[in-house]
XYZ file of C-alpha atoms in Angstrom:
523
model
C 16.123 -16.308 37.600
C 12.075 -17.392 36.857
C 10.369 -17.036 33.715
C 6.858 -18.844 32.172
C 7.307 -20.834 29.427
C 4.699 -20.753 26.296
C 3.089 -24.204 25.314
C 0.005 -24.585 23.971
C -1.499 -26.547 27.437
C -0.542 -22.414 29.294
C 1.657 -20.643 30.617
C 4.174 -22.791 33.176
C 6.032 -21.080 35.117
C 10.159 -22.348 35.783
C 13.275 -21.808 37.365
C 15.931 -21.261 34.572
C 19.823 -21.056 35.939
C 21.980 -17.945 34.513
C 23.918 -20.726 32.217
C 20.189 -22.252 30.666
C 21.080 -20.194 27.308
C 21.971 -21.690 23.224
C 25.090 -21.982 22.582
C 27.365 -19.304 20.662
C 25.778 -20.049 17.718
C 22.409 -17.976 19.135
C 22.357 -14.936 20.728
C 19.982 -12.062 21.250
C 18.876 -9.191 18.733
C 17.316 -5.797 19.480
C 14.371 -4.555 17.612
C 13.810 -1.211 18.850
C 11.669 1.634 16.790
C 11.201 4.175 20.454
C 13.478 7.208 17.722
C 16.491 4.962 16.912
C 17.174 4.891 20.921
C 19.026 1.987 21.924
C 17.776 -0.507 24.746
C 20.024 -2.574 26.766
C 18.002 -5.612 27.986
C 20.802 -7.624 29.792
C 20.441 -11.482 28.192
C 20.191 -12.316 32.921
C 17.206 -10.611 32.454
C 16.003 -13.926 29.317
C 16.084 -17.422 29.178
C 15.374 -19.717 26.782
C 15.818 -23.107 26.110
C 16.797 -25.674 22.416
C 16.062 -29.384 23.179
C 16.710 -31.487 20.502
C 14.759 -33.553 18.383
C 15.097 -35.054 15.616
C 16.579 -33.598 12.458
C 14.958 -30.117 14.169
C 15.470 -27.444 16.978
C 12.855 -26.698 18.848
C 12.768 -23.045 20.074
C 10.409 -22.281 23.457
C 9.593 -18.922 24.415
C 10.132 -17.037 27.358
C 7.779 -14.084 29.395
C 10.027 -12.637 31.041
C 8.834 -11.232 35.479
C 10.114 -9.254 37.637
C 11.425 -6.784 35.260
C 10.957 -3.080 36.465
C 7.621 -1.464 34.306
C 9.922 1.942 33.596
C 11.943 -0.466 31.431
C 9.085 -1.530 29.472
C 7.884 1.884 28.223
C 10.726 2.385 25.360
C 10.681 -1.636 24.512
C 9.685 -2.046 21.018
C 10.245 -5.904 20.142
C 12.582 -7.868 22.060
C 13.348 -11.316 19.072
C 15.429 -13.705 20.227
C 17.312 -15.151 16.975
C 18.511 -19.114 16.619
C 19.830 -21.137 14.292
C 17.172 -23.500 14.096
C 18.078 -26.072 10.562
C 15.288 -28.488 9.532
C 17.457 -30.627 7.049
C 15.433 -32.090 3.641
C 14.129 -28.503 2.494
C 14.685 -24.958 0.800
C 13.014 -22.378 3.667
C 12.558 -18.516 3.238
C 14.278 -16.387 5.262
C 16.788 -13.405 5.631
C 17.932 -10.979 7.893
C 15.680 -8.686 7.181
C 12.113 -10.502 8.849
C 14.129 -10.215 12.529
C 11.548 -8.085 13.526
C 8.934 -9.211 11.271
C 8.501 -11.394 13.662
C 8.020 -9.155 16.431
C 5.662 -8.539 18.207
C 4.270 -4.862 18.358
C 4.785 -4.426 22.242
C 4.906 -0.342 23.285
C 4.094 1.418 26.353
C 3.364 -0.402 29.377
C 2.962 -4.044 27.230
C 4.237 -6.701 28.908
C 7.842 -7.609 27.702
C 8.220 -10.937 25.885
C 10.794 -13.333 24.084
C 10.004 -13.376 21.154
C 10.558 -15.938 17.988
C 12.404 -15.260 15.227
C 14.675 -16.202 11.846
C 18.847 -14.512 11.317
C 21.619 -15.323 8.755
C 21.448 -18.820 8.270
C 17.907 -19.468 9.900
C 14.958 -21.754 8.070
C 11.903 -23.304 9.911
C 10.892 -26.428 11.976
C 7.486 -27.914 11.924
C 4.797 -25.980 13.289
C 6.598 -22.543 13.559
C 4.398 -20.123 11.711
C 1.160 -21.091 13.902
C 3.263 -21.484 17.101
C 3.982 -17.917 15.448
C 1.188 -16.056 14.792
C -0.877 -17.971 18.024
C 2.115 -15.412 19.910
C 1.323 -12.196 18.011
C -2.644 -12.903 19.005
C -1.972 -14.012 21.638
C -0.564 -9.406 22.824
C -3.195 -7.579 25.100
C -4.383 -5.080 23.018
C -3.083 -1.524 23.353
C -5.368 0.975 25.482
C -4.643 5.191 25.725
C -4.659 6.756 22.275
C -6.171 3.784 19.982
C -9.880 3.121 23.145
C -10.843 5.230 19.279
C -9.980 2.191 16.711
C -13.153 0.989 15.110
C -14.499 -2.090 16.189
C -17.441 -3.166 13.348
C -17.684 -5.543 11.813
C -17.907 -5.721 8.044
C -19.398 -7.535 5.182
C -20.634 -11.460 6.403
C -19.468 -11.068 9.823
C -22.377 -8.196 10.773
C -24.986 -11.713 10.319
C -22.874 -14.819 11.182
C -22.754 -16.189 14.974
C -19.617 -17.093 17.119
C -20.706 -20.696 16.022
C -20.743 -20.214 12.219
C -17.371 -18.621 11.654
C -14.315 -20.216 9.996
C -10.745 -19.921 10.759
C -10.149 -17.422 8.780
C -13.297 -15.669 9.885
C -12.848 -15.380 13.189
C -9.743 -14.369 12.480
C -10.109 -10.844 10.912
C -12.796 -10.745 13.153
C -10.200 -9.957 15.868
C -7.904 -8.451 13.975
C -10.410 -5.837 12.846
C -11.843 -5.677 16.338
C -8.333 -5.315 18.309
C -8.089 -8.671 19.613
C -5.191 -10.180 16.781
C -2.228 -8.667 15.315
C -3.321 -7.716 11.637
C 0.744 -8.421 10.811
C 1.730 -12.529 9.837
C 5.188 -13.578 10.879
C 4.083 -16.853 8.213
C 6.331 -17.730 5.555
C 6.542 -20.400 2.504
C 7.831 -23.737 3.879
C 9.604 -25.521 1.459
C 9.621 -26.000 -1.673
C 7.213 -24.023 -4.001
C 4.942 -26.927 -6.132
C 5.897 -26.656 -9.646
C 2.546 -24.400 -11.483
C -0.380 -26.761 -12.817
C 1.004 -29.455 -10.068
C -1.434 -31.843 -8.470
C 0.578 -30.734 -5.065
C -0.180 -26.642 -6.396
C -3.623 -27.301 -6.666
C -3.815 -28.815 -3.394
C -3.392 -25.681 -1.852
C -4.769 -22.215 -3.264
C -1.668 -20.569 -1.984
C 0.159 -21.956 -4.227
C -0.363 -20.035 -7.100
C -0.249 -16.487 -5.878
C 3.770 -17.289 -3.986
C 4.244 -16.881 -8.755
C 2.439 -13.716 -8.557
C 3.377 -12.203 -5.740
C 7.846 -12.975 -6.984
C 6.295 -11.354 -10.118
C 5.124 -8.635 -8.237
C 7.906 -8.398 -5.962
C 10.191 -8.081 -9.087
C 8.117 -5.517 -10.511
C 7.711 -2.955 -7.410
C 11.405 -3.022 -6.427
C 13.636 -0.297 -7.751
C 17.401 -0.587 -8.880
C 18.209 1.138 -5.042
C 16.275 -0.664 -2.785
C 13.236 1.747 -2.471
C 9.768 1.068 -3.918
C 8.843 2.430 -7.084
C 5.895 4.486 -8.646
C 4.548 0.704 -10.018
C 4.397 0.274 -6.060
C 2.917 3.482 -4.767
C 0.891 2.731 -7.830
C -1.033 -0.427 -6.957
C -1.251 0.127 -2.812
C -3.442 3.078 -4.307
C -5.173 1.207 -7.040
C -6.543 -0.880 -4.499
C -7.544 1.656 -1.650
C -9.219 3.034 -4.892
C -11.256 -0.261 -5.676
C -12.284 -1.050 -1.704
C -13.067 2.330 -1.129
C -15.738 2.613 -3.371
C -17.915 1.166 -0.962
C -20.028 3.101 2.393
C -22.977 1.760 4.342
C -24.704 4.606 3.187
C -25.070 3.681 -0.434
C -24.073 0.238 -0.389
C -22.348 -1.753 -3.312
C -18.781 -1.159 -4.667
C -15.942 -2.446 -2.655
C -13.060 -4.882 -3.086
C -14.199 -5.891 -5.987
C -11.558 -5.502 -9.016
C -15.058 -2.972 -10.429
C -11.878 -0.100 -10.782
C -10.415 -2.023 -13.839
C -13.977 -4.360 -14.767
C -16.632 -1.289 -14.983
C -14.025 0.118 -18.260
C -15.394 3.578 -16.369
C -13.985 4.370 -13.055
C -10.450 3.926 -14.586
C -11.123 7.961 -16.787
C -12.336 9.381 -13.702
C -10.380 12.448 -12.695
C -9.331 10.689 -9.430
C -8.539 7.846 -10.912
C -5.735 9.498 -12.782
C -2.739 7.609 -12.723
C -3.721 3.978 -11.766
C -4.495 3.419 -15.983
C 0.268 1.133 -15.915
C -0.452 -0.317 -12.678
C -4.376 -1.137 -14.571
C -2.811 -2.064 -17.118
C -0.047 -4.809 -15.623
C -2.773 -5.926 -13.308
C -4.676 -7.147 -16.480
C -1.255 -8.327 -17.929
C -1.498 -11.125 -14.510
C -5.105 -11.751 -14.798
C -4.024 -12.834 -18.492
C -1.313 -15.157 -17.508
C -3.223 -16.791 -14.065
C -6.916 -16.437 -14.911
C -7.058 -20.998 -15.427
C -5.927 -20.628 -11.860
C -8.857 -19.078 -10.591
C -7.687 -16.071 -9.131
C -10.192 -12.682 -9.533
C -9.208 -9.338 -10.454
C -10.678 -8.173 -7.241
C -8.223 -10.454 -4.976
C -4.635 -9.570 -7.970
C -5.753 -6.118 -6.721
C -5.591 -6.636 -3.341
C -2.700 -9.210 -3.078
C -0.454 -6.136 -5.325
C -0.571 -3.389 -2.755
C 0.304 -5.385 0.761
C 2.521 -7.048 -1.700
C 3.465 -3.004 -2.817
C 3.324 -2.185 1.183
C 6.212 -4.330 2.155
C 8.192 -4.536 -1.087
C 9.479 -0.439 0.595
C 11.731 -0.626 3.297
C 10.527 -0.760 6.562
C 7.002 -1.811 5.400
C 4.398 -4.231 7.452
C 3.702 -7.573 6.293
C 0.063 -6.917 5.900
C -1.693 -9.722 6.338
C -3.182 -11.279 2.776
C -6.793 -13.798 1.789
C -8.348 -15.205 -1.436
C -11.179 -15.724 -2.749
C -12.821 -12.032 -3.335
C -16.050 -12.161 -6.452
C -15.159 -10.403 -8.993
C -17.932 -7.120 -10.302
C -18.558 -5.284 -12.533
C -21.098 -2.625 -11.954
C -19.328 0.699 -11.109
C -18.787 2.072 -7.535
C -20.794 4.454 -6.189
C -20.203 7.994 -7.029
C -18.082 10.812 -4.433
C -17.183 8.039 -2.000
C -13.022 8.901 -2.389
C -11.219 11.429 -0.288
C -10.849 15.060 -1.758
C -6.837 16.635 -1.794
C -8.506 19.356 -0.470
C -11.148 18.622 2.142
C -11.513 20.438 5.230
C -10.884 17.702 8.257
C -14.856 17.283 9.778
C -15.854 16.055 5.471
C -13.263 13.183 5.660
C -13.604 12.225 8.883
C -17.956 11.287 8.357
C -16.273 10.142 5.004
C -14.092 6.933 6.386
C -17.088 6.771 8.971
C -19.203 5.463 6.578
C -16.469 2.568 5.852
C -16.731 1.928 9.263
C -12.890 3.662 9.204
C -12.783 5.299 12.877
C -10.335 9.129 12.775
C -7.812 6.572 14.706
C -7.903 4.086 11.416
C -8.374 7.171 8.825
C -5.034 8.374 10.793
C -2.922 5.295 10.156
C -4.254 4.860 5.841
C -3.563 7.964 5.550
C 0.538 7.589 6.630
C 0.759 5.869 2.772
C 1.841 8.502 1.339
C 4.649 8.779 2.916
C 6.119 6.558 -0.054
C 4.194 9.188 -2.732
C 5.491 11.548 -5.224
C 1.936 13.248 -6.075
C 1.756 14.007 -9.965
C -1.637 15.740 -10.965
C -2.067 17.899 -8.048
C -0.229 20.223 -9.266
C 1.240 18.892 -12.346
C 3.524 21.791 -12.704
C 5.680 19.867 -9.169
C 4.946 16.814 -10.946
C 7.524 14.393 -8.956
C 7.496 16.176 -5.910
C 7.051 13.451 -2.475
C 4.565 14.113 0.701
C 7.827 13.379 2.499
C 11.702 14.000 1.794
C 12.227 9.834 1.640
C 9.564 8.638 -1.396
C 9.844 4.883 -1.553
C 10.218 4.446 1.862
C 7.512 3.330 4.086
C 8.183 5.381 7.448
C 7.039 7.806 9.808
C 8.462 11.064 7.859
C 5.826 11.916 6.647
C 4.089 12.323 10.034
C 6.299 15.082 10.828
C 6.980 16.985 8.415
C 3.136 16.995 7.787
C 3.462 18.755 11.387
C 6.532 20.393 11.029
C 9.336 21.823 9.037
C 10.287 19.926 5.432
C 12.274 20.187 2.247
C 10.689 22.985 -0.104
C 10.634 20.056 -2.033
C 7.593 18.534 0.113
C 4.745 18.938 -1.262
C 1.483 19.348 1.250
C -1.541 17.988 0.410
C -4.318 20.219 1.880
C -6.065 18.098 3.351
C -3.075 16.636 4.950
C -2.119 19.685 7.257
C -6.341 19.682 7.525
C -6.511 16.561 9.498
C -3.496 16.711 10.990
C -4.442 19.628 12.665
C -7.797 18.460 14.176
C -8.762 17.368 17.605
C -10.365 14.185 17.076
C -7.096 12.786 14.913
C -3.923 15.345 16.115
C -2.973 13.074 18.958
C -2.494 9.851 17.201
C -0.349 11.800 14.038
C 1.856 13.127 16.468
C 2.050 9.372 17.679
C 3.120 8.150 14.782
C 5.393 10.402 13.885
C 8.043 9.392 16.820
C 6.912 5.233 16.279
C 7.433 3.288 13.422
C 6.045 0.338 15.162
C 2.671 1.733 16.776
C 1.742 2.834 12.466
C 2.626 -0.064 10.657
C 0.725 -2.209 13.255
C -2.247 -0.073 13.145
C -1.465 0.373 9.125
C -1.699 -3.099 8.826
C -5.108 -3.581 10.987
C -7.054 -0.890 9.083
C -5.863 -2.098 5.928
C -7.197 -5.597 6.171
C -10.386 -3.671 6.981
C -9.795 -2.121 4.021
C -9.255 -4.344 1.990
C -12.102 -6.335 2.301
C -14.935 -2.964 2.394
C -17.850 -4.837 0.825
C -17.272 -8.147 0.578
C -19.757 -10.281 2.161
C -17.798 -13.519 1.616
C -15.375 -12.903 4.569
C -16.057 -16.212 5.959
C -15.029 -18.224 3.099
C -11.874 -16.103 1.843
C -8.574 -18.562 2.356
C -5.058 -16.938 3.369
C -2.118 -16.502 2.126
C -0.275 -14.360 4.746
C 2.825 -16.312 4.075
C 3.530 -15.708 0.448
C 4.174 -12.254 0.824
C 8.412 -11.225 0.638
C 10.150 -10.970 3.909
C 9.873 -7.679 5.656
C 12.876 -5.285 5.631
C 13.213 -3.538 9.044
C 16.214 -1.851 7.980
C 17.319 0.090 5.342
C 20.197 2.066 4.114
C 19.322 4.743 1.470
C 23.348 4.877 0.090
C 22.375 7.872 -2.223
C 20.705 9.595 0.371
C 23.126 13.000 0.064
C 21.706 13.714 -3.357
C 18.328 13.005 -2.732
C 18.760 15.762 0.320
C 20.048 17.723 -2.030
C 17.233 17.275 -4.767
C 14.880 18.138 -1.984
C 16.194 20.868 -0.967
C 16.776 22.704 -4.560
C 13.616 25.126 -6.134
C 15.701 23.680 -9.980
C 12.578 21.474 -11.594
C 14.743 18.566 -12.924
C 12.542 15.914 -14.425
C 15.399 13.316 -14.637
C 15.825 13.656 -10.370
C 12.001 13.555 -10.375
C 12.042 9.738 -12.555
C 14.527 8.757 -10.798
C 13.522 8.300 -7.447
C 9.489 8.262 -8.956
C 10.954 4.627 -10.548
C 12.827 3.390 -7.278
C 16.357 3.806 -9.160
C 20.089 4.938 -7.979
C 20.694 9.243 -8.257
C 24.286 9.822 -9.217
C 26.458 12.508 -10.061
C 27.456 14.068 -7.043
C 30.593 16.290 -8.029
C 28.077 17.671 -10.816
C 25.555 18.630 -8.014
C 27.951 20.064 -5.966
C 29.284 22.376 -8.763
C 26.138 23.200 -9.933
C 25.000 24.217 -6.348
C 28.437 26.624 -6.450
C 27.290 28.417 -9.376
C 24.085 28.626 -7.458
C 25.868 30.757 -4.735
C 28.251 32.885 -7.184
C 25.162 33.495 -8.905
C 26.253 31.990 -12.178
C 23.683 29.980 -14.077
C 22.325 26.680 -12.205
C 22.618 23.976 -14.693
C 20.531 20.716 -14.533
C 23.218 18.918 -12.367
C 22.049 15.750 -11.447
C 21.567 12.048 -13.521
C 20.461 9.202 -12.888
């Protein structure tokens, strides 16, 4: 058997014995995203080596060799999960971040064995750097992704490569397709107390507290993300998208809240509650140097990963606040034609492919203001879950209660959008990777000090790459009904569990028999 060891000095080919695997505490795990089909990976095709070193074990990653190309085409990710222990500290980990670490592999990209955690896994020195280095080495995809924008933004437009800081270089790599927009980095060690010298020494420290506060507010009792999370994603989009190359001004600067006028615009209906929450957070943390602009964008990325299956989008702080209202007419209209919307986003440096990825945020949404008579109706059959049903159901059949925006239908049918739209419909990993990249771009529109920002992705909650809705049967009953039931819509809106299955069944029986339908759901 042959393998290649990846290390700082390069790639070294090794000969590995067939029995050269870790002990029983380790195992091979697969993360696959291709239509839920199981993938076979024989352990004899992979090799790992674990070396004791002090109080921790160092896990080496190996590139697989001699694997038929056809076997790679359906692989979305491969991870080795190992119980790597480090004594003397508490480290954040859970079974859910197994696949959040997996590099996005699709089409004919070479399969790599990647690092991850599972169960009682902890961390080891240099782990985060190693993982991000491995992820950044992925060769950008070709094919349908060739239409992605590589246009530079902010101060990156005028800075030479020699002038770039590590953050500036990384952001440039992300938006030009050379580096992933997702992060596997987590906080290592115990978080210092607020106000302590140790916390002040790390810009990201205070953001661990802010992120934790957001996560508790964004997660519903059913495990789905709730209305405040959805509104935070929308708030982040609306604040940042108030910028274009043609107009200048605006962007991710906090003006949506600070201006005092933007929140009252019709296109921002429904954002008042989340704006009040962000304002409250600002009051609690302004003495630590946070800005509205950063709070808004951090809320959007925390909310995204709080939604089941959502990506951990690389997150930055250091934006400057600006109370000047954004120029008018820069947000999309739900009734616009495809050509208008594509041109609108091209003026923001976002290509048609990038727009296709950003549209997927509608996967978690429930409309209230486009058609008030159907308030609470979702845009796909799994509101509060970050999945690709939105792409499938915008293109095809959907339950009666699914509300499709006309603009989304128009875009899905446009030849500049349709191929990527269809690709996302069967590839969660593809969408997550592209969305993360495009949201990094979006979150930095109008920001002219990108080179001076600080990356704080390590404060984000862990991703959940698997999720079971225990009340799925009840949700399906609601989605396939035409009766208006505010209690159910509100429960789903808030991420709460639905109850009352027996009452639903009885009500449906009455409906079939011609009896008067009861309000069968309870929450």
